[in-house]
Structure formats: structure tokens, C-alpha cells
Coordinates of C-alpha atoms and ligand atoms in Angstrom, one line a residue:
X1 CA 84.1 59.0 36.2
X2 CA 82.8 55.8 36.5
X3 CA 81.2 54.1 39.6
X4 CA 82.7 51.8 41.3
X5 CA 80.5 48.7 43.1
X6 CA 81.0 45.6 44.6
X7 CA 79.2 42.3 45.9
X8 CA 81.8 41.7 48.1
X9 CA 82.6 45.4 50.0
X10 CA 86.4 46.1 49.5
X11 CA 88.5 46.3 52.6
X12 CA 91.8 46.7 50.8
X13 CA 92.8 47.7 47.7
X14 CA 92.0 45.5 44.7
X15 CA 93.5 42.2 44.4
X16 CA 96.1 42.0 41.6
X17 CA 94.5 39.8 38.8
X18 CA 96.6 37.0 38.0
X19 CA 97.5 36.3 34.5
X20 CA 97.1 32.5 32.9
X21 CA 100.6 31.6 31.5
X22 CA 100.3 30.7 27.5
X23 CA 102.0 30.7 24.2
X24 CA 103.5 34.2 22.5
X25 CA 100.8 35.1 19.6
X26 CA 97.8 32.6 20.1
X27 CA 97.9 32.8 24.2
X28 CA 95.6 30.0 25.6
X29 CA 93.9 29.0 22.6
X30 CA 95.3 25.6 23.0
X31 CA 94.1 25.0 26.5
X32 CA 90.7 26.4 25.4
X33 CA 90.5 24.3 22.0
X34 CA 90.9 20.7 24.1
X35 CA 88.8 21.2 26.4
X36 CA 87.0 24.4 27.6
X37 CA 85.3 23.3 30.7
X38 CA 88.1 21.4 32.3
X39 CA 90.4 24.2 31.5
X40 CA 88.4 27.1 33.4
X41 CA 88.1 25.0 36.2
X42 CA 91.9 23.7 36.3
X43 CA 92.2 28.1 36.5
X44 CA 89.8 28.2 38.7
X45 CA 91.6 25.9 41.1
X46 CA 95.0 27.4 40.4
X47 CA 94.1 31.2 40.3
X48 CA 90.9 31.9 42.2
X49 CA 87.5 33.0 40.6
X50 CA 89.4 35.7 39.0
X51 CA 91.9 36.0 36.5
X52 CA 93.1 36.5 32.7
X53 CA 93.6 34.7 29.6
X54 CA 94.7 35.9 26.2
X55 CA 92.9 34.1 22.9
X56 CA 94.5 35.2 20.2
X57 CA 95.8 38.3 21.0
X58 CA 92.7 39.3 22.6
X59 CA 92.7 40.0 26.6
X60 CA 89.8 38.4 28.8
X61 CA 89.4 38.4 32.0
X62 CA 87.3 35.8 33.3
X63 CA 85.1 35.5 36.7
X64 CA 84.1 32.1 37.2
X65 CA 82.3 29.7 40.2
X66 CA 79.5 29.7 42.0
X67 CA 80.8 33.3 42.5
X68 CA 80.4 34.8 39.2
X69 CA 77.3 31.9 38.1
X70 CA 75.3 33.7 41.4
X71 CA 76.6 37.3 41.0
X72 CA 75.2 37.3 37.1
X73 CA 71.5 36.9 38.9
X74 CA 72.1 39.6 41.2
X75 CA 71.2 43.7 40.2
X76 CA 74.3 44.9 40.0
X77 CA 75.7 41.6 38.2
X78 CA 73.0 43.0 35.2
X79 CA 74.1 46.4 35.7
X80 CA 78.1 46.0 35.4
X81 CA 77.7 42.9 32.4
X82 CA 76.6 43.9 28.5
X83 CA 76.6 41.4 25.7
X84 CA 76.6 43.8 22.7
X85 CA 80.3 43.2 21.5
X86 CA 79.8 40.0 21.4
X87 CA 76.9 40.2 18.7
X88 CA 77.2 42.9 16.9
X89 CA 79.5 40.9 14.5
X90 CA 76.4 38.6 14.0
X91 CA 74.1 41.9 14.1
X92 CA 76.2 43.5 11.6
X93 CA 76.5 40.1 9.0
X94 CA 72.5 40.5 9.0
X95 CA 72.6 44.4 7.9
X96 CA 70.1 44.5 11.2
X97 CA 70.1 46.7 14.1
X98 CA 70.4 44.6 17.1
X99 CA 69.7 40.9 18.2
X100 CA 67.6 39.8 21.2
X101 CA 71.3 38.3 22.6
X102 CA 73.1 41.2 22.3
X103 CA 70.7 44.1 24.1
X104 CA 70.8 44.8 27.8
X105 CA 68.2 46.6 29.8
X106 CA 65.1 48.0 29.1
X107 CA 65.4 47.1 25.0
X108 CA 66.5 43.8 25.7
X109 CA 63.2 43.4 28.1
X110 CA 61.3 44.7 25.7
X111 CA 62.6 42.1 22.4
X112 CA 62.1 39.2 25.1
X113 CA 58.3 40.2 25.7
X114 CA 57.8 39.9 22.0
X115 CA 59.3 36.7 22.0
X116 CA 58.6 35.3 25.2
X117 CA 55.5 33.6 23.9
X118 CA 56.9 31.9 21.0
X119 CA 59.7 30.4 22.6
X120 CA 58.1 29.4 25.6
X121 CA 56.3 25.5 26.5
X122 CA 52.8 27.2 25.7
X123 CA 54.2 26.6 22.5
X124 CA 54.0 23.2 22.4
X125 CA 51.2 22.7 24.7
X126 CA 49.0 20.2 23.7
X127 CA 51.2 19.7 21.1
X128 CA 53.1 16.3 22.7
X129 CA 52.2 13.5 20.6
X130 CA 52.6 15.7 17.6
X131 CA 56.4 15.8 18.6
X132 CA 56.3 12.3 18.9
X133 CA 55.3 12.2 15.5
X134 CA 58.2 14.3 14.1
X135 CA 60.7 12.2 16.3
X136 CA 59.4 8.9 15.1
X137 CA 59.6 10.5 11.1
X138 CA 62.8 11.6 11.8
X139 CA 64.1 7.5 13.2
X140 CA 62.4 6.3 9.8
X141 CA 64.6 9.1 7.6
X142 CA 67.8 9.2 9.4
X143 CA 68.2 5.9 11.9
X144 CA 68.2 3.2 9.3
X145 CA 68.3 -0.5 10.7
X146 CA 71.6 -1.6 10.6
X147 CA 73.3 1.2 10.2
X148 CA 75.6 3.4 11.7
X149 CA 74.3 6.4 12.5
X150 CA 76.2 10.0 12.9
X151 CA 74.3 11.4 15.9
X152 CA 74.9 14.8 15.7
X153 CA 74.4 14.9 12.0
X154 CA 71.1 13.5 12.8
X155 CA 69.6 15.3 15.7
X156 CA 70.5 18.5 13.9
X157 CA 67.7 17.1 11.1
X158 CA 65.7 16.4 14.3
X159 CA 65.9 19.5 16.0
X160 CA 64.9 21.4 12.6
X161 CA 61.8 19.5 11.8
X162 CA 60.7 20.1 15.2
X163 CA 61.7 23.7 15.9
X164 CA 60.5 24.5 12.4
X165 CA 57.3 22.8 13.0
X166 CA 56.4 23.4 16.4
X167 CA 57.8 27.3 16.5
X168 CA 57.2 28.7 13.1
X169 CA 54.7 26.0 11.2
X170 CA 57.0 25.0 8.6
X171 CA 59.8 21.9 8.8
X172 CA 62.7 23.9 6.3
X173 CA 64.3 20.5 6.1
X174 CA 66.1 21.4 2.5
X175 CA 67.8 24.1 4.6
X176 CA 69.1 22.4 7.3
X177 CA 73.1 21.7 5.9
X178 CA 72.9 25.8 4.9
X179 CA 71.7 26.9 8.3
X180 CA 74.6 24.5 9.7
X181 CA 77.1 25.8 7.6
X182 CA 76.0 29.5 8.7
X183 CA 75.6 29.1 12.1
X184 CA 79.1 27.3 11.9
X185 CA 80.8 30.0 10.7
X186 CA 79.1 33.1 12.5
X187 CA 79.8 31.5 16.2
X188 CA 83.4 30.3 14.9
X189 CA 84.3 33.4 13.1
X190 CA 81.9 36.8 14.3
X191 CA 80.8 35.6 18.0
X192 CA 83.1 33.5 19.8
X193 CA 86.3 34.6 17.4
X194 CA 87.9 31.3 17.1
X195 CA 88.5 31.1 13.8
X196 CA 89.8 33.9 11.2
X197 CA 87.5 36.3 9.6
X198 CA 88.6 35.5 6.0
X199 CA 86.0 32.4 5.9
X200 CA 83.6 34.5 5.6
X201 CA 84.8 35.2 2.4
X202 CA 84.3 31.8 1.5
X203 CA 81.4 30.7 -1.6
X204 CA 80.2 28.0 0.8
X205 CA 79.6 29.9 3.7
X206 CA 77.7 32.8 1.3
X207 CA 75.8 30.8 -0.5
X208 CA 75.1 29.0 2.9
X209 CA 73.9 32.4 4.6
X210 CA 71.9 33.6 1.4
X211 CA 70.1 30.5 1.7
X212 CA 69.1 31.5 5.0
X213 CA 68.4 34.7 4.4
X214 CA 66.4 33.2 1.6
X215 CA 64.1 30.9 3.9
X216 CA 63.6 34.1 6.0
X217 CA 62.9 36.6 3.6
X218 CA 59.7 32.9 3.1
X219 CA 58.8 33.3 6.1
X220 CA 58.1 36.5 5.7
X221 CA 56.0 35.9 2.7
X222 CA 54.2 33.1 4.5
X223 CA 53.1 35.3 7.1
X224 CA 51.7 38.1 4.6
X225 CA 49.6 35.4 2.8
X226 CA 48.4 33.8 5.9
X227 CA 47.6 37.3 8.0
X228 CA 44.4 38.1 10.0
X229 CA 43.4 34.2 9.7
X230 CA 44.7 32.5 12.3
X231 CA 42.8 33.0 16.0
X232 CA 45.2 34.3 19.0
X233 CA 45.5 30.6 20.3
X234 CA 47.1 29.3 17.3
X235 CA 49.4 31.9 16.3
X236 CA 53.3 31.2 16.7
X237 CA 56.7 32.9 17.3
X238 CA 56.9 34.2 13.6
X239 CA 53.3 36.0 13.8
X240 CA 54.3 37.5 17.0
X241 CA 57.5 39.0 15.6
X242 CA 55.6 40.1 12.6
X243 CA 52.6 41.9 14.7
X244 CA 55.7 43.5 16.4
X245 CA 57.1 44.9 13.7
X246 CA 54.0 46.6 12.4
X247 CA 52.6 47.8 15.9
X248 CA 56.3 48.6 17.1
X249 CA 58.5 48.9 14.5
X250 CA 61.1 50.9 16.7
X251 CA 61.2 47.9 18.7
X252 CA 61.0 45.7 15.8
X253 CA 62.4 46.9 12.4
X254 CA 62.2 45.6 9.3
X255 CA 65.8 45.0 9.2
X256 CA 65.9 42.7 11.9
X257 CA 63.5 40.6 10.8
X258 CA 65.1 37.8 8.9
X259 CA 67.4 37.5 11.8
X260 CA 64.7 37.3 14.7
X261 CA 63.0 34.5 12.4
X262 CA 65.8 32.3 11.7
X263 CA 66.9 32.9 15.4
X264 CA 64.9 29.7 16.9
X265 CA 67.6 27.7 14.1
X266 CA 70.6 29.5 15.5
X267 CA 69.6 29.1 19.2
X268 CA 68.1 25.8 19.2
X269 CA 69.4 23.9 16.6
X270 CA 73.1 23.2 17.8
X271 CA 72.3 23.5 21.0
X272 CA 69.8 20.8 21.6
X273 CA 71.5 18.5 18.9
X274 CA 74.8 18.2 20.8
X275 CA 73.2 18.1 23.9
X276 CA 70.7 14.9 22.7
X277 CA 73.7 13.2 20.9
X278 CA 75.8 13.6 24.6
X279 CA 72.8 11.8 26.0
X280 CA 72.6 8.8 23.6
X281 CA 76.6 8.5 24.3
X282 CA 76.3 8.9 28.4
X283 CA 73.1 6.6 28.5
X284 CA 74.3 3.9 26.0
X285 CA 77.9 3.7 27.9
X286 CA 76.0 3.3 30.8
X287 CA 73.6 0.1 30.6
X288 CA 72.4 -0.1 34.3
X289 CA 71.0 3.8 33.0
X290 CA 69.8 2.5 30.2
X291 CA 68.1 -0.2 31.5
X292 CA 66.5 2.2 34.2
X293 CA 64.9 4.0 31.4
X294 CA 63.7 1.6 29.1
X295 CA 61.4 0.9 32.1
X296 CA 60.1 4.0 32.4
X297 CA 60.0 4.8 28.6
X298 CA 57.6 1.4 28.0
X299 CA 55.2 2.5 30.9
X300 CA 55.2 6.3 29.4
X301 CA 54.1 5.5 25.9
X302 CA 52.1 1.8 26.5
X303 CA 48.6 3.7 26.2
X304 CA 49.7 4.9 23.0
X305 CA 49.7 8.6 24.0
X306 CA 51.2 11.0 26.2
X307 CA 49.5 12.6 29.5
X308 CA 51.4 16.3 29.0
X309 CA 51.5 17.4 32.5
X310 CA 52.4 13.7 34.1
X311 CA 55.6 13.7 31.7
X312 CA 58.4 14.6 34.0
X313 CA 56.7 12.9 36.9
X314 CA 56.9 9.6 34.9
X315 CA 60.8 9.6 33.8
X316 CA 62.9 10.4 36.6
X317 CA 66.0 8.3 35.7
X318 CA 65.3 9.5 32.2
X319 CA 65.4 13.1 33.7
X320 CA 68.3 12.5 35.7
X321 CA 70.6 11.4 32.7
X322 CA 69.2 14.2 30.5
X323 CA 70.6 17.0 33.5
X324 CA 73.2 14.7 34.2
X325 CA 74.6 14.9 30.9
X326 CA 74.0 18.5 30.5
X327 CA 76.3 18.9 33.9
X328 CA 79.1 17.2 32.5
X329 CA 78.6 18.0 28.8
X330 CA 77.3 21.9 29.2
X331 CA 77.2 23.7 25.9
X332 CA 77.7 26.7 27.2
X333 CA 80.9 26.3 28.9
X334 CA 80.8 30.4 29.7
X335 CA 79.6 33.0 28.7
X336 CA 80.8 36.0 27.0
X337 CA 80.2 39.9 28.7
X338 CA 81.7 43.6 28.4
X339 CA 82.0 45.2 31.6
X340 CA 79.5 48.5 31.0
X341 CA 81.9 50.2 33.9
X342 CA 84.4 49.7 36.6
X343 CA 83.4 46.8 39.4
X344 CA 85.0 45.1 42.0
X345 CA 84.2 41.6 41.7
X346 CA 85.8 39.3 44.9
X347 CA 88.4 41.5 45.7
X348 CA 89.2 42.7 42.1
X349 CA 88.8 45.9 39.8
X350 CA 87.3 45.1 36.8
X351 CA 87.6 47.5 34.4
X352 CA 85.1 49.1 32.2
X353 CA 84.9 48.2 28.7
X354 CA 87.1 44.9 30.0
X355 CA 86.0 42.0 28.0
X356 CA 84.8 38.8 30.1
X357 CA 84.1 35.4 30.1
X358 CA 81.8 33.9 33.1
X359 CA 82.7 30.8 33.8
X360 CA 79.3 29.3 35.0
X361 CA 79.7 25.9 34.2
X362 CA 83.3 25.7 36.3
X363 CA 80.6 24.1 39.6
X364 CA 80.0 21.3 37.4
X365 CA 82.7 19.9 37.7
X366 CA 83.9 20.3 41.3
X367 CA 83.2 17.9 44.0
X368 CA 82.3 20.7 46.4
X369 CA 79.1 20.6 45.4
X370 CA 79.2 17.3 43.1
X371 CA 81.0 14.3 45.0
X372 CA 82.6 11.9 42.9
X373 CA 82.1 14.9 40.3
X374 CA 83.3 12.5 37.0
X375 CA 81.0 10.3 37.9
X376 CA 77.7 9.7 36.0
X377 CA 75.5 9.5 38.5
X378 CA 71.4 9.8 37.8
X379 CA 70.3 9.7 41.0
X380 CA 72.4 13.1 42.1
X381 CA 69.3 15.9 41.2
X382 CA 66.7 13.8 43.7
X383 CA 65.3 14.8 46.7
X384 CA 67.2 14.8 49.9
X385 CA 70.7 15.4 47.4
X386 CA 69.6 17.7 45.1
X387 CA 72.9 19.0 44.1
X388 CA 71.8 21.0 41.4
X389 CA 70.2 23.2 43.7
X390 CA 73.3 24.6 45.9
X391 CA 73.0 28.2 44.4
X392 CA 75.1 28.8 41.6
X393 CA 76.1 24.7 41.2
X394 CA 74.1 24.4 37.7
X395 CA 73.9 26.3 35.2
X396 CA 72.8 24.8 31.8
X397 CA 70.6 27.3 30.6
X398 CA 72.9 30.4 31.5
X399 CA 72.5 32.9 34.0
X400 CA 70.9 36.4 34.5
X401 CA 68.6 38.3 32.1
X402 CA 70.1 36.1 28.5
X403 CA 69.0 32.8 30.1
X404 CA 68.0 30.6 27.8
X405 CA 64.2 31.6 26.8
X406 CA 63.7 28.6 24.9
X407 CA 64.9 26.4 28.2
X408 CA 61.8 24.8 28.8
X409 CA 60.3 24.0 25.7
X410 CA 64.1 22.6 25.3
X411 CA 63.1 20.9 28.5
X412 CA 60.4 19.0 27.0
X413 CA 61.9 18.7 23.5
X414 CA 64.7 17.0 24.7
X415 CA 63.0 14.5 27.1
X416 CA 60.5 13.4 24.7
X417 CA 62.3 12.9 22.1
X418 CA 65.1 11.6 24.5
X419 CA 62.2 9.1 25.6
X420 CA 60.9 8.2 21.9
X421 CA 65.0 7.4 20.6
X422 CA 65.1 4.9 23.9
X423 CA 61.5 3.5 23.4
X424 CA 61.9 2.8 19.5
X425 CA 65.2 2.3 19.0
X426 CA 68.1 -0.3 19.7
X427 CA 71.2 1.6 20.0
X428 CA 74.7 0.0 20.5
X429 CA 77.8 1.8 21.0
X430 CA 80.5 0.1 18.6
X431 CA 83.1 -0.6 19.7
X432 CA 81.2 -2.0 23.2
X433 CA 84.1 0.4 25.0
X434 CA 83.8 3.2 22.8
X435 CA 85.1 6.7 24.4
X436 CA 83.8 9.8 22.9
X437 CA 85.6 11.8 21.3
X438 CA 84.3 15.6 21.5
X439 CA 84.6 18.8 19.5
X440 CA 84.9 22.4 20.7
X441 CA 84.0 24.5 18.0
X442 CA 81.9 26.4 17.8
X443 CA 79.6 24.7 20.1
X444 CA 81.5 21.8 22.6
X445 CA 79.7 18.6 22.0
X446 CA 80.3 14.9 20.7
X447 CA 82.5 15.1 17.3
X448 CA 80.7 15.1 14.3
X449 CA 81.8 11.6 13.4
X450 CA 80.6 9.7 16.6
X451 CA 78.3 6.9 15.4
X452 CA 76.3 4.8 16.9
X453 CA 74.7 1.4 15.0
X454 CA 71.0 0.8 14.9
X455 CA 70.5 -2.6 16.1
X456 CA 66.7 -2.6 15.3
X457 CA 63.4 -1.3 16.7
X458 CA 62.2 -1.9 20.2
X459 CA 58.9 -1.5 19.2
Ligands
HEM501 C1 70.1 22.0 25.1 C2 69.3 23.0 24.9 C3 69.7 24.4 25.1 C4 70.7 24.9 25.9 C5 71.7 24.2 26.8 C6 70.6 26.4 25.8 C7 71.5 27.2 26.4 C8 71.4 28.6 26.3 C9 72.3 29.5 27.0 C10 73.4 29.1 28.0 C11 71.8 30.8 26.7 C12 72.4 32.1 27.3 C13 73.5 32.7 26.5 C14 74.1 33.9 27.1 O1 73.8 34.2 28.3 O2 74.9 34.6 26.5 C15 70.7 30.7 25.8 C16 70.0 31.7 25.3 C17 68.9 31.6 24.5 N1 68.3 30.4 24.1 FE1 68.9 28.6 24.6 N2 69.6 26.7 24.9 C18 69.1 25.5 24.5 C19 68.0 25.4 23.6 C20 67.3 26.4 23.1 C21 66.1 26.3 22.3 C22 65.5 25.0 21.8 C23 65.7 27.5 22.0 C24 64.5 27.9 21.2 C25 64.2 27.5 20.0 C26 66.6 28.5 22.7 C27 66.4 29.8 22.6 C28 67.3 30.7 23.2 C29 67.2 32.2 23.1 C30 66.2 32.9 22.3 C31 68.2 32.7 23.9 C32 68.6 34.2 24.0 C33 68.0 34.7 25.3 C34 68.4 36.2 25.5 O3 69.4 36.6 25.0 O4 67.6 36.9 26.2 N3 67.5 27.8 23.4 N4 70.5 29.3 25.6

């Protein structure tokens, strides 16, 4: 028999869980296709931080708010939540055993250790200007004068050079369309099931994935030739992984290599460019923003380089529009669980094996904790207001033991590079009143075809 816990102690019996009305066959697919994040919290409003949807045929039952954001922290929220199912699709597509997103517990601990190093800022330490570098390479090959520019398209190139550079020593720029393409169709299709498991079958999306499997199976062979040279100070995420696997190959088999290594692409690569091409649309819609932080961007880089640990203390407004647009643009709308047994959640039995969504971001967007909650307002995350920190208001990066382990060397990628784009570059949103128009699949973000025209250089 399974236990039965609760964070809040139950004096009756459980609440019934109300169901969200949708369509026969495809449920609340609809709702969830326009727009995720407004749609949890329009639930949330109507139904409580409890209640069901159907996607597709498929039953969740999703815990949202401050409730569920907070209770995902707590022990018991890691002891009742497991993200296996979730990944095992993506495990299984591989032929590996198991991914660092989809273990729980002591084997999960025990992949982050390995990695925890790699992806953290210690990564990039000292490392600043040589970001700059990439930034200002990527403005010269993708952010011609003139022209108009497809953002996302062109922070994905961004976020590639970077990542590849900074976290495994090589920019895999000739891949960057294939890892697209795979990444596409693995959230779409094996993760977040939104789309039917026939395109997989698809030529474009195998060749796409061999390709992948192809720059791993490189890596690999980079690492062998280069073994036993580096010193411990330069080594990166991929010689970590590697010394894993042949010190602890339980914990790190050969079969999980190739995808541990082309991991950083899958986590980062989507992630920060839809967050960066939200940013250039919020800050270039908002001029008094903008001209906030061309202030602070011309003061950061006049001496030509970049004082690592004064960074953040030199770019508040830019800060502020980089959480601000993370609050009302979160990537990670919720996130997906298993309930490992029976819980009581706020007055409701959830039952084991139940599948969940945790609607973390729902806070956002309320004015409980965000007055005037549409509005894009900079100044929100400072000192006396702080808003962000109400517990449970903001969550970004996730929640719990999965938060984001790359979340703040993402930190710094995104503000310098944030800071470089408005230092360099003369942006214009065309037309003047241009609304964005945004895409939910697989990760929510600006559409594919938002543009933006490249006036000329700043500097
Ligand atoms: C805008 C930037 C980013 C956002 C908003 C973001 C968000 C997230 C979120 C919400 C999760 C948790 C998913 C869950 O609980 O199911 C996560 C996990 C993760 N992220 Fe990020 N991420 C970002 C950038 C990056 C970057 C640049 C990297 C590294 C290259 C990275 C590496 C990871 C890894 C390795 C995990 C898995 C952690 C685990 O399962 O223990 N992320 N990220």
C-alpha cells in the first residue's frame, strides 16, 4: 500500500479534482497550443491550484501557483515527483540508459556531481571577453547592416558557437540546423508529446539525429586524442563526463555518452535563443528601456574590457529587462512529473503513477505578487520591491532538484551577450508598432519569423 503525505494536513476527505472542460478526442490541446502560460493561469483562477486537463487523450493533472512552485523545493515535493516518463522516450531514441533530466534521487545526485562543474559559471570564468568575442563574430555573420534579421534563427547560431566553445572547446557551427531539427522533433514528438510519433520516421529528422550522433561520437574522438594533456584547471564539461565514464562507468556508461555530450545543445540551445530573441523584442518595443541601457552598456565596455565580478553590478536596467522578460516570456511554462505514489496536495489525492504538470510559471503572471502584472516594468526586481523574491513568485529556472544547472552560466551568457547586441548594434522593430507574434512548440518563444532590421553599428 502506498503512503499517503501531505503539505497541507488533511482535515476532510480529499477535495474532488475538478476537470478542465475541452474538445472530444484532442481535449485541451487548443487552449495549450495558443498560449500555455495564460491558459494555466486562466485554470488556475477558475479551478484552484488543482485540477485536470486531457492533451490528446492523455490525462494530467496539474498543481500550479506559488503552491506547487514552493512545494517542488520542499522534501516530500522530491519524494512524491519523478521525471522518468517524461524522458525515457528521449533516453530510449539514444539506445542510452538514462539522462541527467529523467533520474530522481540518489542517481540523479550523482549524474549532477559529474556535471555540475561543466555547466556551472566556473566555466566561463575568466573567460568574459572571450564571449564577447564570439558575440561580436556572431553580429558580423548573422546581423548584416541593413538587413532584416530572423532573431531566433540567429541566436540559435549564437548560443552554439558559445556553448560549443565555452563548454566543450569546439564551435559545431555546421551542425547547428541538424541539432535544431533534432531537438525539434524529440521535445515535440518523445518529451512533451505534442506532435505524433510518425515524424520520427521522417529522412529529415534521421538524418538530422545521425548528424548528431555523429558530432558526438567527435567528441568522443577529440577527447581520446587530447587525454592526459590538459591540467585540471582547463578541463571542460566533456573531459569530466569522459573521466566519469572510465572511473564510474555504472554511473556513466558508454551508452550514454553521446547523449550527455550533446546535452549542453539540447538544454541550452533553445532555451537561451528564445529567451535572448524575447529580450531584443521587449527592450526594442520599449525605448525609454532601451535607452536605459544603452547608458549602462557604453559605460560597461568604454575601457575596452570587461571587470567579471562588477558585471551585474554595472547593468541593473539591463538586468531588470533580461528577468523581466524571462517573467512574462518563461520557457518553461511547467514542468512535467509522475507522482512516485499517493499524495495529498492542498486538499487533494494525487494518485500514484498520476501524470503531472507543475504550473510554476502561473505567479508570473498574477498581480498578487506582480501589480500591473502585463506591464513591463524594469524596475520591479529592485530593492525595497523585489517581487521576484515572494516565495514561489519566480521561477525561470525551474524548481526543486532538475533546476536548471546551467542557470548561471545562462545568467552571464545572456547578459553579456544581451549587453554586446545593445552596445554594437542598431536594432529597429519594423513596423515601429510591431506585436510579436509567438510560437509554442516545442519550446514557447517569439515565432521563427520575427525580424528585426539592422539599422547599423553603434560602435
Ligand atoms: C534562458 C536560459 C535557460 C532557461 C530558462 C532554462 C530553464 C531550465 C529549466 C526550467 C529546467 C528544469 C526542467 C525540469 O525541471 O524539468 C532546466 C534544466 C536544465 N538546464 Fe536549463 N535553462 C536555460 C539555459 C541552460 C543552459 C545554457 C544550460 C547549459 C548549457 C542549461 C542546462 C540545463 C541542464 C543540464 C538541466 C537539467 C538539470 C537536471 O535535470 O538536473 N540550461 N533548465
Amino acid at each position: 500500500m502506498s503512503t499517503i503525505t501531505d503539505s497541507v494536513a488533511p482535515q476532510t476527505p480529499p477535495t474532488r479534482t475538478p476537470k478542465v472542460p475541452g474538445l472530444p478526442l484532442i481535449g485541451n490541446v487548443l487552449g495549450m497550443a495558443k498560449d500555455p502560460a495564460q491558459f494555466f493561469v486562466d485554470c488556475y483562477r477558475k479551478y484552484g491550484p488543482v485540477f485536470r486537463v486531457n492533451i490528446l487523450g492523455n490525462n494530467y493533472t496539474t498543481i500550479a501557483g506559488v503552491e506547487a512552485a514552493n512545494f517542488m523545493g520542499t522534501r516530500e515535493g522530491r519524494e512524491c515527483l519523478r521525471s522518468k516518463e517524461f524522458w525515457e522516450g528521449l533516453v530510449a531514441e539514444y539506445g542510452a540508459t538514462r539522462s541527467l533530466t529523467g533520474e530522481d534521487g540518489e542517481s540523479h545526485k550523482s549524474l549532477r556531481d559529474v556535471m555540475k562543474r561543466g555547466y556551472s559559471k566556473e566555466s566561463i570564468k575568466g573567460r568574459y571577453n572571450e564571449l564577447v568575442e564570439l558575440t561580436d563574430r556572431a553580429f558580423v555573420r548573422d546581423w548584416p547592416v541593413g538587413k532584416m534579421v530572423p532573431v531566433v534563427e540567429a541566436m540559435q547560431y549564437m548560443v552554439v558557437d558559445q556553448l560549443g566553445t565555452i563548454l566543450t572547446g569546439v564551435a559545431p557551427l555546421e551542425y547547428v540546423k541538424d541539432i535544431r531539427v533534432t531537438i525539434l522533433h524529440i521535445l515535440n514528438v518523445l518529451v512533451t508529446r505534442q506532435r505524433p510519433k510518425f515524424l520520427l520516421k521522417f529522412p529529415r529528422y534521421k538524418k538530422a539525429k545521425a548528424r548528431v550522433q555523429e558530432l558526438g561520437a567527435k567528441m568522443i574522438a577529440d577527447y581520446y586524442r587530447t587525454a592526459g594533456q590538459k591540467k585540471d584547471e582547463d578541463k571542460n564539461l566533456i573531459d569530466d563526463v569522459m573521466e566519469a565514464h572510465q572511473n564510474h562507468p555504472e554511473i556513466m556508461p558508454a551508452s550514454d555518452l553521446i547523449l550527455t555530450l550533446t546535452g549542453p545543445y539540447v538544454a541550452g540551445l533553445d532555451t537561451v535563443a528564445n529567451t535572448t530573441a524575447a529580450i531584443v523584442y521587449a527592450v526594442l518595443k520599449h525605448p525609454e528601456v532601451l535607452a536605459r541601457i544603452h547608458q549602462e552598456v557604453d559605460v560597461l565596455f568604454a575601457s575596452g574590457t570587461i571587470e567579471e565580478d562588477e558585471l551585474f553590478k554595472k547593468i541593473p536596467s539591463l538586468q531588470g529587462a533580461i528577468m523581466e522578460t524571462m517573467r512574462l516570456y518563461p520557457i518553461a511554462v511547467a514542468q512535467m512529473r509522475t507522482a512516485t505514489r499517493d499524495f495529498m496536495f492542498q486538499g487533494h489525492l494525487i494518485p500514484k503513477d498520476e501524470l503531472l504538470y507543475v504550473g510554476t510559471s502561473v505567479p508570473h503572471f498574477m498581480e498578487e505578487y506582480y501589480p500591473e502584472p502585463t506591464r513591463f516594468d524594469i524596475d520591479r526586481f529592485q530593492k525595497p520591491r523585489a517581487e521576484h523574491l515572494q516565495p514561489g513568485a519566480y521561477s525561470p529556472y525551474g524548481r526543486g532538484p532538475h533546476t536548471c544547472l546551467g542557470k548561471s552560466l545562462a545568467e552571464v551568457q545572456i547578459a553579456l551577450s544581451m549587453a554586446r547586441l545593445f552596445y554594437k548594434l542598431d536594432l529597429a522593430l519594423e513596423p515601429a508598432d510591431y506585436t510579436l507574434k509567438t510560437k509554442t512548440a516545442p519550446t514557447p518563444g517569439p515565432a521563427m519569423d520575427f525580424k528585426v532590421r539592422v539599422r547599423g553599428y553603434r560602435h
